[in-house]
Coordinates of C-alpha atoms in Angstrom, one line a residue:
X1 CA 62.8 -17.8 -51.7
X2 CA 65.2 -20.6 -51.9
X3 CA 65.6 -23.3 -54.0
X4 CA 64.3 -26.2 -51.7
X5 CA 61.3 -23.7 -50.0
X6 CA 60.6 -23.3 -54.3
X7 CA 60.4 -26.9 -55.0
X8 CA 58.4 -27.3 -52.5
X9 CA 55.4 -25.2 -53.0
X10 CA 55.3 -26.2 -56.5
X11 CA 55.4 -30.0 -55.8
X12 CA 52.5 -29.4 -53.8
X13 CA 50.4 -27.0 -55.4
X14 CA 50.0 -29.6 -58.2
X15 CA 49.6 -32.3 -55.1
X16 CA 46.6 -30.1 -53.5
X17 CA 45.3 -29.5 -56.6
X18 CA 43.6 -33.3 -57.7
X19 CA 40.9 -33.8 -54.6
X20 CA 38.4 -31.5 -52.9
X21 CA 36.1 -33.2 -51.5
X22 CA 35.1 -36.0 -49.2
X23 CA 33.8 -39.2 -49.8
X24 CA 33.0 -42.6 -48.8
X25 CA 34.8 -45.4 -50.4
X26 CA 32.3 -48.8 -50.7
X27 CA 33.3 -52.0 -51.0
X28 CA 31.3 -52.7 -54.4
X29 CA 30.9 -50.0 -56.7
X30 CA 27.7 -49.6 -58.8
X31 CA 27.4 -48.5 -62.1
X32 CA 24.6 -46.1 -63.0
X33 CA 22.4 -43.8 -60.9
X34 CA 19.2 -44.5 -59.0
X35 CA 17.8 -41.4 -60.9
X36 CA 17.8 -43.6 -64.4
X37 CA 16.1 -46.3 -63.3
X38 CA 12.2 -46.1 -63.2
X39 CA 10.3 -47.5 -60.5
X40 CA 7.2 -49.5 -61.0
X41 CA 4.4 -51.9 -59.4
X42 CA 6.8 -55.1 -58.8
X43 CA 9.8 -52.7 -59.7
X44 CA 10.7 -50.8 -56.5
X45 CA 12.8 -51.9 -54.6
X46 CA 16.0 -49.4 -53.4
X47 CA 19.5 -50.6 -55.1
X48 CA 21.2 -52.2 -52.1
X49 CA 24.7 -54.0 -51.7
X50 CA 24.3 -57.2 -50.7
X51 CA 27.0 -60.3 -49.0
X52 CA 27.5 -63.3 -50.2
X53 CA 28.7 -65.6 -47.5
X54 CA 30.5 -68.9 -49.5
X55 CA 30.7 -72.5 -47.4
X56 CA 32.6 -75.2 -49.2
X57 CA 31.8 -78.9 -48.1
X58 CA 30.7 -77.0 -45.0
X59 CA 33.6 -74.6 -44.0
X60 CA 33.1 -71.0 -44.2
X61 CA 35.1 -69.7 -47.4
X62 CA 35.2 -66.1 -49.3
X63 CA 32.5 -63.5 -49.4
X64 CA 31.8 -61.4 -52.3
X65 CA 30.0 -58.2 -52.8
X66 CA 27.0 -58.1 -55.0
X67 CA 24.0 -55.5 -55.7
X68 CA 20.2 -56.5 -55.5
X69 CA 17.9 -55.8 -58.2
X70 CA 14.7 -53.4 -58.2
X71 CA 12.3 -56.2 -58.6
X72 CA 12.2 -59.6 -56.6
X73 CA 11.7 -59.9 -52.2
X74 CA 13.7 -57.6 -50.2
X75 CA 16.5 -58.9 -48.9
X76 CA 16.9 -59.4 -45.3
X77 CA 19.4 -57.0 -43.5
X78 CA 20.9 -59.1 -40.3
X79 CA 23.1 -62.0 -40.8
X80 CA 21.1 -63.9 -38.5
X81 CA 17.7 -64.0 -40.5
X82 CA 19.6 -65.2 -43.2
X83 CA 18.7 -68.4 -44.6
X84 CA 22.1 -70.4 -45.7
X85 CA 21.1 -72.5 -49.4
X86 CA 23.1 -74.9 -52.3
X87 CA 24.7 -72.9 -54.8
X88 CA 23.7 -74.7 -58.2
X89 CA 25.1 -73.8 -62.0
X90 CA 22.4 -72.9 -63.7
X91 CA 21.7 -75.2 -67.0
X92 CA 21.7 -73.6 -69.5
X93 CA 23.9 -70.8 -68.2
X94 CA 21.7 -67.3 -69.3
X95 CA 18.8 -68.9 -67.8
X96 CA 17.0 -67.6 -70.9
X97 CA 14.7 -70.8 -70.9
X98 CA 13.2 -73.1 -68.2
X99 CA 16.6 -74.6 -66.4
X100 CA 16.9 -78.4 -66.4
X101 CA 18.4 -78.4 -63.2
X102 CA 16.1 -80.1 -59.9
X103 CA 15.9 -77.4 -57.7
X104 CA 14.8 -78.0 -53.9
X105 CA 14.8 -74.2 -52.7
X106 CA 18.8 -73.6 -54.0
X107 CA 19.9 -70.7 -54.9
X108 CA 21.2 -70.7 -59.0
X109 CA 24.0 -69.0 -60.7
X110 CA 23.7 -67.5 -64.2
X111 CA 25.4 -65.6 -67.0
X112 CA 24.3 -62.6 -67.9
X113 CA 23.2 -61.4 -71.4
X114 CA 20.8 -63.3 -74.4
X115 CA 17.6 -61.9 -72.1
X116 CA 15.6 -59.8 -69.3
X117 CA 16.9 -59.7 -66.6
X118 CA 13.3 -60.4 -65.0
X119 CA 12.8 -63.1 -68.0
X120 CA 16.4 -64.9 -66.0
X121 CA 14.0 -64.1 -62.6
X122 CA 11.3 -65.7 -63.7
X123 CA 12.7 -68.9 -65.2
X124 CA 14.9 -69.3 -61.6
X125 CA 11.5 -68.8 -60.2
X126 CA 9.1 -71.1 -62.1
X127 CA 12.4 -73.7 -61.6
X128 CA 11.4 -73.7 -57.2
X129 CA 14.8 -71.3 -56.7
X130 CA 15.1 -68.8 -53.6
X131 CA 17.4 -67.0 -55.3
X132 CA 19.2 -65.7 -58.2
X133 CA 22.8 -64.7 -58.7
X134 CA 23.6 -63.2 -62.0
X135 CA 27.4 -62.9 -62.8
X136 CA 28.3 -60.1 -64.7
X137 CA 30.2 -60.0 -68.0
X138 CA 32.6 -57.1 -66.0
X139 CA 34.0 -56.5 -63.1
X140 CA 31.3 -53.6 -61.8
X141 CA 28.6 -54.3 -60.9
X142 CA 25.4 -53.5 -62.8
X143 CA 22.1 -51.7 -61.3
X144 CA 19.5 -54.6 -62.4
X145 CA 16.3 -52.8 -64.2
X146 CA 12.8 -53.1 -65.4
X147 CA 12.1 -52.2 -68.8
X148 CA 8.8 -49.5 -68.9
X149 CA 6.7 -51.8 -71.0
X150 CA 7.3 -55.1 -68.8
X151 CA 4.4 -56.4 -67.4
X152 CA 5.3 -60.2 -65.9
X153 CA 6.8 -58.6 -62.4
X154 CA 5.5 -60.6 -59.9
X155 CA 8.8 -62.1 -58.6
X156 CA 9.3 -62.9 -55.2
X157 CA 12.9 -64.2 -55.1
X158 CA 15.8 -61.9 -54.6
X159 CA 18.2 -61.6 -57.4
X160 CA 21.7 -60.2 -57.3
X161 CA 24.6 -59.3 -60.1
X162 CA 27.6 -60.2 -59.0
X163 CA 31.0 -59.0 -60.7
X164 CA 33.0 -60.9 -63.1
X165 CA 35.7 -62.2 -60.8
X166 CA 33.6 -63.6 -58.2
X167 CA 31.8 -65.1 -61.1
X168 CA 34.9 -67.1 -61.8
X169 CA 35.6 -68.2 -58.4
X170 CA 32.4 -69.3 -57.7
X171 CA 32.2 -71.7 -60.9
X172 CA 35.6 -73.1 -59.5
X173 CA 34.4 -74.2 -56.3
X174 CA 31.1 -75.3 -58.2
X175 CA 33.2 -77.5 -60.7
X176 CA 35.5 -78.6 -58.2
X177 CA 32.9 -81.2 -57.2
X178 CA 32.5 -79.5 -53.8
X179 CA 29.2 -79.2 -51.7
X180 CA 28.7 -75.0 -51.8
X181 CA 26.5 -73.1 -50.2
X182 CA 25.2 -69.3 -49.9
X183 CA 24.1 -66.8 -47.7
X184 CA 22.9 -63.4 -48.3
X185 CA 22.3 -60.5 -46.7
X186 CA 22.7 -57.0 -46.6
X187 CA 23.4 -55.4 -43.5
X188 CA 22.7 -51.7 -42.7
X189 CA 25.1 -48.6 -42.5
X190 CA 25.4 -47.1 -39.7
X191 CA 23.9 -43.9 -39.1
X192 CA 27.5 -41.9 -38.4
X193 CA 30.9 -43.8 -38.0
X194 CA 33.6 -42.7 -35.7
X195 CA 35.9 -42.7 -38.4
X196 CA 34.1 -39.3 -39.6
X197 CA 34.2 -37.9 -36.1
X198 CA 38.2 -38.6 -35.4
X199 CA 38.8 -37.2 -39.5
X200 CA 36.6 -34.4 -38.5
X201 CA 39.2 -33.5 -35.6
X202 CA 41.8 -34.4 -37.7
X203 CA 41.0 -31.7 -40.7
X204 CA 40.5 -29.7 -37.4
X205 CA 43.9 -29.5 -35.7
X206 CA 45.5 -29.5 -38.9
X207 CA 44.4 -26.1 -39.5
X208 CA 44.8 -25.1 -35.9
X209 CA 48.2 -26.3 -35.6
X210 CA 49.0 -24.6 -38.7
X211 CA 47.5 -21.1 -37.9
X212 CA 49.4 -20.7 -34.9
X213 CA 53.0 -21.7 -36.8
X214 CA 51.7 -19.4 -39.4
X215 CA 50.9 -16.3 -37.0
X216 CA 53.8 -17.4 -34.7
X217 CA 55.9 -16.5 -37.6
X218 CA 54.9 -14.1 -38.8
X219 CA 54.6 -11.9 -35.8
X220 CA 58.3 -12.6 -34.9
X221 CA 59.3 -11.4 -38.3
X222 CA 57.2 -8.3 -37.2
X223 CA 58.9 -7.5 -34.1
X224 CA 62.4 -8.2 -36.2
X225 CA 60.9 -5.5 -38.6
X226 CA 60.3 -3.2 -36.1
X227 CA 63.5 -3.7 -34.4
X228 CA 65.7 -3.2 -37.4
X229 CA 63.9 0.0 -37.7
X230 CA 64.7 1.2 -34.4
X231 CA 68.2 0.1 -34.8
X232 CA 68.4 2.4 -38.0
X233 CA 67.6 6.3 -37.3
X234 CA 70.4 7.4 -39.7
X235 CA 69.9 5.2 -42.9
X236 CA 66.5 3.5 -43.5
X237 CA 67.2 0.2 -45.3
X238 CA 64.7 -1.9 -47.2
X239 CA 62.7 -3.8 -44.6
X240 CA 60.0 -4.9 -46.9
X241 CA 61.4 -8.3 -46.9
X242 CA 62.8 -9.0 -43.6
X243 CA 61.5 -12.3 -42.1
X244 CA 59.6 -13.1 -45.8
X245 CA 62.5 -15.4 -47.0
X246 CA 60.6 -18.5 -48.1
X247 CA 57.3 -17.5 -48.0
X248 CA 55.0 -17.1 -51.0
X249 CA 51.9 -14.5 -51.0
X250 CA 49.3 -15.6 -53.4
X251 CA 47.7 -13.1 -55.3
X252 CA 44.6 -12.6 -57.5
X253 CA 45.6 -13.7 -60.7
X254 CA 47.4 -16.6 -58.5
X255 CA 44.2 -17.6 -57.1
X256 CA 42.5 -17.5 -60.6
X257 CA 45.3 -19.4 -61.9
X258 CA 45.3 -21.5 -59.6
X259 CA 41.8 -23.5 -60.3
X260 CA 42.3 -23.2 -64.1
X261 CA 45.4 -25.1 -63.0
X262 CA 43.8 -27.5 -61.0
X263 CA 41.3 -28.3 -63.5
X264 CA 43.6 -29.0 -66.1
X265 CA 45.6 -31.5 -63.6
X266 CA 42.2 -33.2 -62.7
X267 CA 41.4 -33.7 -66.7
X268 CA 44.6 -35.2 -66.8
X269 CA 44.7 -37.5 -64.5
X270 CA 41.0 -38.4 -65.1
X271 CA 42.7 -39.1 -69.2
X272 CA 45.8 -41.4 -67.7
X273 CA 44.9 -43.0 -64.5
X274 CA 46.4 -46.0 -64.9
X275 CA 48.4 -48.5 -62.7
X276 CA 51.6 -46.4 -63.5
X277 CA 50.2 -43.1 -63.2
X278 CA 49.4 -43.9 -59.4
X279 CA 52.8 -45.2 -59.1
X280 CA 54.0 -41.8 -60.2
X281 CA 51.5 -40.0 -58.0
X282 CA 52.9 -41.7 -55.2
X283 CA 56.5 -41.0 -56.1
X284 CA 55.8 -37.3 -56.1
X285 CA 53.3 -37.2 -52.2
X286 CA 56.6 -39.3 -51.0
X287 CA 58.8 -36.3 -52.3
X288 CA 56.4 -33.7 -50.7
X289 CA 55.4 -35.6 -47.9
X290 CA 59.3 -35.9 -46.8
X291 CA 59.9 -32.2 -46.9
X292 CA 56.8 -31.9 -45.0
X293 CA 57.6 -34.0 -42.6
X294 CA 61.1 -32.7 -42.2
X295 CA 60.0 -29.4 -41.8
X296 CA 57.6 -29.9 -39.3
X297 CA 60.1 -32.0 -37.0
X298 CA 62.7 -29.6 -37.9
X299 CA 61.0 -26.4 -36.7
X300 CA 59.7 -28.9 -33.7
X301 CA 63.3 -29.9 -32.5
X302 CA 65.0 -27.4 -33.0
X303 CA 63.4 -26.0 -29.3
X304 CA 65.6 -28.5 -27.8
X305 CA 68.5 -29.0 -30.6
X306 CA 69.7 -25.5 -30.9
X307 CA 73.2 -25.2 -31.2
X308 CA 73.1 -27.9 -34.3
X309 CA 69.8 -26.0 -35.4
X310 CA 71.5 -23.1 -36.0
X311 CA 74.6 -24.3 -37.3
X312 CA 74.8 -24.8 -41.2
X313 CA 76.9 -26.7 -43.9
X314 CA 76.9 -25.8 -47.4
X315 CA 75.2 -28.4 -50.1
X316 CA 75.6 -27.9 -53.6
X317 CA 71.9 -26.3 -55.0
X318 CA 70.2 -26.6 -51.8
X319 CA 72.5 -23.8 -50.2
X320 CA 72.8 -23.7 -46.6
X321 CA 71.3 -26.7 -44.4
X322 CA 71.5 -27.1 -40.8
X323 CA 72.8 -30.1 -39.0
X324 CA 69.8 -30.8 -37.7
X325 CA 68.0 -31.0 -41.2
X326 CA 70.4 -33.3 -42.4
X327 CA 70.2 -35.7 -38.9
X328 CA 66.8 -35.8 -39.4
X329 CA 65.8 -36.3 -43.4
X330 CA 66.9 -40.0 -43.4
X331 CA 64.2 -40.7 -40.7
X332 CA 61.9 -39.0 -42.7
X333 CA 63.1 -40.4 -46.0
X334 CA 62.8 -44.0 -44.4
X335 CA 59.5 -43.5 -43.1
X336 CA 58.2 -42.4 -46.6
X337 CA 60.1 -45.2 -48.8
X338 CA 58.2 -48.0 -45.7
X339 CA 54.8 -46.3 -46.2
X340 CA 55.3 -46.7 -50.3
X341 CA 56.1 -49.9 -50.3
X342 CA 53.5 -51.2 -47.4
X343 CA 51.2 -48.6 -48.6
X344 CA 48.7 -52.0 -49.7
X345 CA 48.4 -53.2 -45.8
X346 CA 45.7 -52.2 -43.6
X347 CA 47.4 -50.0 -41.4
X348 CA 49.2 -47.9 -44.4
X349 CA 46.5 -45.1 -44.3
X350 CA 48.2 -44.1 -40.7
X351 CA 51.2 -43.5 -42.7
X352 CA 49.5 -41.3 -45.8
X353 CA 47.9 -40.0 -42.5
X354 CA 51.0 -38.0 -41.3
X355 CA 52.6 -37.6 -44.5
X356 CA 49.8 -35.8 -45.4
X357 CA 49.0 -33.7 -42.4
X358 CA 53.0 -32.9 -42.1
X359 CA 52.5 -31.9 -46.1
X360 CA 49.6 -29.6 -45.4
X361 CA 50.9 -27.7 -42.4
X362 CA 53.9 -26.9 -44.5
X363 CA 52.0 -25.6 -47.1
X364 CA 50.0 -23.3 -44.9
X365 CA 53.3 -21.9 -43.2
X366 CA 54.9 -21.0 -46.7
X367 CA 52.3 -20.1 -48.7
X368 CA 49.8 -17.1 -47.3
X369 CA 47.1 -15.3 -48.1
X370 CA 47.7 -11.7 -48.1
X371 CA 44.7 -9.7 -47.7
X372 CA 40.7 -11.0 -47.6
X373 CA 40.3 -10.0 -51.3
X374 CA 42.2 -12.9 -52.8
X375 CA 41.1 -15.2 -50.1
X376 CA 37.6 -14.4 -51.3
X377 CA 38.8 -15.0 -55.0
X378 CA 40.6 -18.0 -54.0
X379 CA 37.8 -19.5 -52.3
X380 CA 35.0 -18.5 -54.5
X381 CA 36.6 -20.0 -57.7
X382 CA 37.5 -23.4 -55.5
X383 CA 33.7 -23.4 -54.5
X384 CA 33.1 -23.2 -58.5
X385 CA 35.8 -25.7 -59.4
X386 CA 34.4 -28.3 -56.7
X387 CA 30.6 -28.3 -57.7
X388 CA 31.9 -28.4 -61.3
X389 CA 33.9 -31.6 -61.5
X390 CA 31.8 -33.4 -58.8
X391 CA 27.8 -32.6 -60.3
X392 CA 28.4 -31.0 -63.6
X393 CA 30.7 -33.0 -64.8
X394 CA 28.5 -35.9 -64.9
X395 CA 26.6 -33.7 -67.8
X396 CA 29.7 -34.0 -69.9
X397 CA 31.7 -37.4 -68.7
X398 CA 28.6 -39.2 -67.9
X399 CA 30.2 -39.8 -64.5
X400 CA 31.9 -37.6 -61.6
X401 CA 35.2 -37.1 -62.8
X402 CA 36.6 -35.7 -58.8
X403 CA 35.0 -38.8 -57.3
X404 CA 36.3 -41.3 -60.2
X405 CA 39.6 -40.0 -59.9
X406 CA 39.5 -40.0 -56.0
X407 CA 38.5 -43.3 -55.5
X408 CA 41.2 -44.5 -58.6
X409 CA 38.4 -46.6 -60.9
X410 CA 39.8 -46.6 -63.7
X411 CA 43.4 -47.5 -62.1
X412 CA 42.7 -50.8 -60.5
X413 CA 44.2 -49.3 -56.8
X414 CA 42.2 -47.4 -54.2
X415 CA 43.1 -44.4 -55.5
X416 CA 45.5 -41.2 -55.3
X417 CA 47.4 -40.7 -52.2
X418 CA 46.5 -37.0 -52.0
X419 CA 43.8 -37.9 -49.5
X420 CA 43.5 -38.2 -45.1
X421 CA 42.2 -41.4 -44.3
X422 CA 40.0 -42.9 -41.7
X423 CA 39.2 -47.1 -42.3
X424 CA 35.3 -47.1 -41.2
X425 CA 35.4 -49.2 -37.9
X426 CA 31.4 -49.8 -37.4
X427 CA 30.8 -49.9 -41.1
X428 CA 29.7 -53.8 -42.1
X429 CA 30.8 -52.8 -45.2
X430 CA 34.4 -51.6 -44.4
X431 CA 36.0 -48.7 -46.8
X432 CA 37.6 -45.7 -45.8
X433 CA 36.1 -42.5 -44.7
X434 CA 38.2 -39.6 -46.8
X435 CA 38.8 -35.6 -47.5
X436 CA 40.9 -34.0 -49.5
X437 CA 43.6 -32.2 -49.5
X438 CA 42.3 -29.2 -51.1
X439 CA 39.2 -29.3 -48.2
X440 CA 41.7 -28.3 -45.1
X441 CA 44.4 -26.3 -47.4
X442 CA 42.4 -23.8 -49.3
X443 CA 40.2 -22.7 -46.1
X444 CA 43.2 -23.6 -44.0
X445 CA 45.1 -20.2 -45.8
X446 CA 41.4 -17.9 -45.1
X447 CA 41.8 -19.2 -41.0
X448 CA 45.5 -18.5 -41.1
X449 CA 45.1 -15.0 -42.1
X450 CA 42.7 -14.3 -39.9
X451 CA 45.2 -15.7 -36.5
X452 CA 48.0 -13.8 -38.2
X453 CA 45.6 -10.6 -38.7
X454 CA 44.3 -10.7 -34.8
X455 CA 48.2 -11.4 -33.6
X456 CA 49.2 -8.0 -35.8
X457 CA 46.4 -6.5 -34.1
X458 CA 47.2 -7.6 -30.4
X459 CA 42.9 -8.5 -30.6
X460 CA 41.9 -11.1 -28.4
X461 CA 40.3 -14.3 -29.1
X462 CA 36.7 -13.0 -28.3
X463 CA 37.2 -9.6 -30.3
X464 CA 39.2 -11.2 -33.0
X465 CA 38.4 -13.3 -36.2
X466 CA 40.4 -17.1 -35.6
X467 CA 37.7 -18.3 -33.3
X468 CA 34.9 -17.7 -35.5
X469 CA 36.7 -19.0 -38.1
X470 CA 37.8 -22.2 -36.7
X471 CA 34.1 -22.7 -35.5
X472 CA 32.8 -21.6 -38.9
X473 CA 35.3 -23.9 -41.0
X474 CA 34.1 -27.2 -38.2
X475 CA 30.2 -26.0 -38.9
X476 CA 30.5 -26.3 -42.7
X477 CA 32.7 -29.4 -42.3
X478 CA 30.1 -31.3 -40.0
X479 CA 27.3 -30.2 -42.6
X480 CA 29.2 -31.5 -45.1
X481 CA 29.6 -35.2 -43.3
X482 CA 25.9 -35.0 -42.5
X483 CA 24.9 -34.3 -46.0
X484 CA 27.4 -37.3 -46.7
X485 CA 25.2 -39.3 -44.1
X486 CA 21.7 -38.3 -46.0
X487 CA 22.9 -38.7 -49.7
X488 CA 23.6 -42.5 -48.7
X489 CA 27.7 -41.9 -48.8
X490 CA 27.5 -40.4 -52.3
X491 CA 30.5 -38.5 -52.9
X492 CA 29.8 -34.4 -51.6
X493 CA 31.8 -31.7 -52.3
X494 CA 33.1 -30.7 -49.0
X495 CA 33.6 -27.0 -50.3
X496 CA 29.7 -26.1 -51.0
X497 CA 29.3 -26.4 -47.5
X498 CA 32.8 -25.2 -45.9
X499 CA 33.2 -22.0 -48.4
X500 CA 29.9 -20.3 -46.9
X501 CA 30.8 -21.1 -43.9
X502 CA 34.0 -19.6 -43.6
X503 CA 34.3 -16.9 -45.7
X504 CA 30.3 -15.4 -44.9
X505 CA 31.7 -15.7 -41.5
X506 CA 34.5 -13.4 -42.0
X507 CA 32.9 -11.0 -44.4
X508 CA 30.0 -10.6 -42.1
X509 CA 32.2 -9.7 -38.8
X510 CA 34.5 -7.6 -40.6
X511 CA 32.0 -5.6 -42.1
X512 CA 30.1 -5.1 -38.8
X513 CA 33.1 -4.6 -36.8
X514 CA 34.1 -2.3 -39.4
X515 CA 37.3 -3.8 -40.5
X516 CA 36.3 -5.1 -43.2
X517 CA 38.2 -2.1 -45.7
X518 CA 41.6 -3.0 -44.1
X519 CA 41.1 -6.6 -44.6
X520 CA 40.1 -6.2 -48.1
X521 CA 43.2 -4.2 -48.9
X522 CA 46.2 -4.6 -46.8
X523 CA 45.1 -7.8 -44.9
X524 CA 47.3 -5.9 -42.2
X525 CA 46.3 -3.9 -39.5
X526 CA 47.7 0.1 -39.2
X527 CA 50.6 0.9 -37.6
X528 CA 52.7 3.8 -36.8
X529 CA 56.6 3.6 -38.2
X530 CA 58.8 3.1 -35.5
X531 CA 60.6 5.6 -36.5
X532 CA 58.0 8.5 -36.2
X533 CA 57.4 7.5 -32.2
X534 CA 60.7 7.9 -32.3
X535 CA 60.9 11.6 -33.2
X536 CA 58.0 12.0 -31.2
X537 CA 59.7 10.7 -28.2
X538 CA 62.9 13.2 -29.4
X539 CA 61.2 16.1 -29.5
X540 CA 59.2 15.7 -26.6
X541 CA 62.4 15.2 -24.5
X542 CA 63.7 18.0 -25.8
X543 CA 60.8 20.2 -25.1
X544 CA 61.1 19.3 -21.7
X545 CA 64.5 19.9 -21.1
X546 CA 63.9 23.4 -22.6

């Protein structure tokens, strides 16, 4: 292998390694699970985000994001139904006591801390409020409880927490001696966005547009194997690594490695996310995304660009590099440098998009799974290493270290790059529909095998094993988005669903189809040398003549 092809897998095997699974990103997050906070008589109500609509002296102004509390009235989900009121400071501030404030159905605005929450609810209450916005000493927001012994619960005003900074921008319209108002509401999700079904298709075409590179390649390196062969009767050189140059076969203790690896990574950057962390994150998808990139349009061009395609200058530790490589790395060296600096804007994800996509395709054309023993390995350890950081890491971190780390909490940014994108269109909430790298690359290397195998094996798409595996890998992909859907866009690990899927699939065939020894072992199927038809074709020529 080269110099560049070695840089690049081992830029993005430690790129690959930080996100496996799929997620919704919220406007709002909300601290705490619904799981530690008893329900009760007056205490039951479902944690729900909820809008706050701002009008200053009567022109509409920001909105902010807040989170209703288990007790109080539901609050209304359509826009329409709700009921716009005066924004008053409450007096004194923690609402602790009765405020001295005239209320005519306004809506207050409290600190939090010194008492209950309900105590705060009541007092708005007993003070003729129809609502109660509690600001938050921090900028998440705070699942608003009932204590187990608290009796005084019958409230019937909604009350909602409200982060720090909107907190602070409120109070300056407030003491700006403006006129403001309130509405809130808290509209529904819908039941599936079309930003799951075009990343869905995405993930999707990746793979399949990668498989066929993959098994493209390697069955021209197999016909140049057997050619060489034919061309050598007399003196039998070493083939065994004709048409390999670049490539990198992962093996058992790769694939074990591989996860311990990727664990460590994820500890890490779970340790020192931070605001120049990401920046560093970025610098390095940029670096992989570019080779990506350029090796996708490379290999894509070259069709029509031969002559410079195939002539080569000599660059000082990169070796040989064709003309066309070096016409078209500025584009793609431009294109990354835009995206990192615009990467903020609303249309950047399209850029991370095909950085990303160009990044994983590369991957799956140099880096291959040999044989369906260490693509079981492989698999079975991911399937381990995703259910561990995203549930059982809760035990130890008291939160989800893969979902922390993908959604970039503790950064202040919206998170690693190392992630496809979708913005939600239909969602009133907004926020991205994601997957992770590691959620189209490690099954992405099982289905590529399995093109390359059937190719080897001149099987057709009905008698071979890329079909089933496409429509396998889809299945466990669409199971995990409606599991996604039912868990109320909590973060799932996409390869709980995806790893059954796939590699039962492929176990189950090859073992009825009995195939399943060859895959196991040699991951290639049996074929006579060349050179023995050969000598069969020699002596039976000469038997004839005689």
């Amino acid at each position: 292998m080269d110099l560049q092809s070695l840089c690049k897998v081992i830029l993005v095997s430690a790129l690959i390694s930080l996100v496996c699974h799929p997620c919704s990103v919220t406007a709002g997050d909300i601290v705490h699970d619904d799981d530690s906070a008893p329900k009760k008589p007056g205490c039951e109500n479902d944690f729900v985000l909820v809008k706050v609509q701002t009008w200053v002296n009567g022109i509409e102004d920001a909105e902010f994001v807040g989170v209703g509390a288990r007790f109080g009235t539901a609050i209304v989900s359509k826009e329409k139904n709700a009921n716009q009121r005066r924004l008053v400071l409450s007096d004194p501030r923690d609402c602790c006591s009765h405020p001295k404030n005239k209320l005519d159905n306004d809506v207050i605005m409290v600190d939090r801390g010194h008492c209950k929450f309900t105590t705060k609810a009541n007092n708005a209450q007993a003070a003729n409020a129809s609502a109660l916005l509690i600001i938050n000493n921090q900028k998440e927001l705070y699942k608003m409880v009932c204590d187990p012994d608290e009796t005084d619960l019958d409230i019937h005003i909604p009350t909602v927490m409200l982060p720090q900074d909107a907190g602070v921008s409120l109070e300056k319209m407030l003491t700006s001696n403006s006129s403001v108002s309130v509405q809130l509401y808290s509209p529904k999700r819908p039941l599936v966005d079309i930003a799951e079904v075009f990343l869905w298709l995405m993930a999707v075409g990746t793979i399949l547009c990668a498989s066929y590179w993959s098994a493209w390649s390697a069955r021209e390196a197999a016909i140049e194997h057997d050619k060489l062969l034919k061309d050598a009767l007399d003196e039998i050189p070493d083939t065994r690594h004709v048409g390999s140059g670049g490539l990198l076969n992962i093996n058992t203790r790769s694939a074990v490695l591989f996860v311990v690896f990727a664990s460590c990574f994820l500890i890490m950057l779970y340790k020192l996310m931070a605001y120049w962390f990401v920046e560093l994150l970025v610098v390095l998808f940029c670096i992989g995304g570019v080779e990506g990139l350029q090796t996708c349009l490379v290999a894509l061009l070259s069709r029509w660009f031969k002559r410079i395609a195939e002539s080569y200058v000599k660059i000082p530790l990169f070796g040989a590099v064709s003309y066309l490589t070096l016409a078209v790395s500025p584009f793609c060296i431009a294109f990354a440098v835009v995206w990192a600096v615009y990467r903020n804007v609303s249309f950047a994800w399209i850029g991370q998009d095909i950085l990303g996509i160009a990044l994983i395709i590369t991957v799956l054309q140099i880096v291959h799974v040999p044989n369906l023993k260490v693509g079981t390995v492989l698999l079975s350890c991911a399937f381990l290493y995703d259910i561990f950081w995203v549930f059982v890491s809760k035990k130890l971190f008291h939160e989800s270290v893969m979902i922390v780390v993908a959604r970039g909490d503790k950064s202040g940014q919206d998170g690693i790059p190392m992630l496809l994108k979708i913005p939600r269109m239909f969602d009133p909430w907004g926020g991205y529909s994601i997957i992770g790298f590691g959620d189209i690359l490690l099954p992405g290397l099982l289905v590529a095998f399995s093109l390359r195998y059937d190719w080897l094996a001149n099987k057709s798409l009905r008698a071979g094993y890329f079909v089933w595996a496409m429509i396998a890998y889809g299945l466990g992909l669409l199971v995990t988005y409606v599991a996604l859907n039912l868990m109320d866009g909590h973060g799932q690990p996409a390869l709980l669903y995806i790893v059954p899927f796939t590699l039962g699939t492929f176990l189950t065939l090859g073992r009825k189809r009995g195939d399943l020894r060859i895959l196991w072992t040699s991951g290639e199927p049996e074929r006579p040398c060349p050179h023995i038809r050969l000598e069969h074709q020699t002596i039976e020529e000469l038997n004839d003549e005689k």
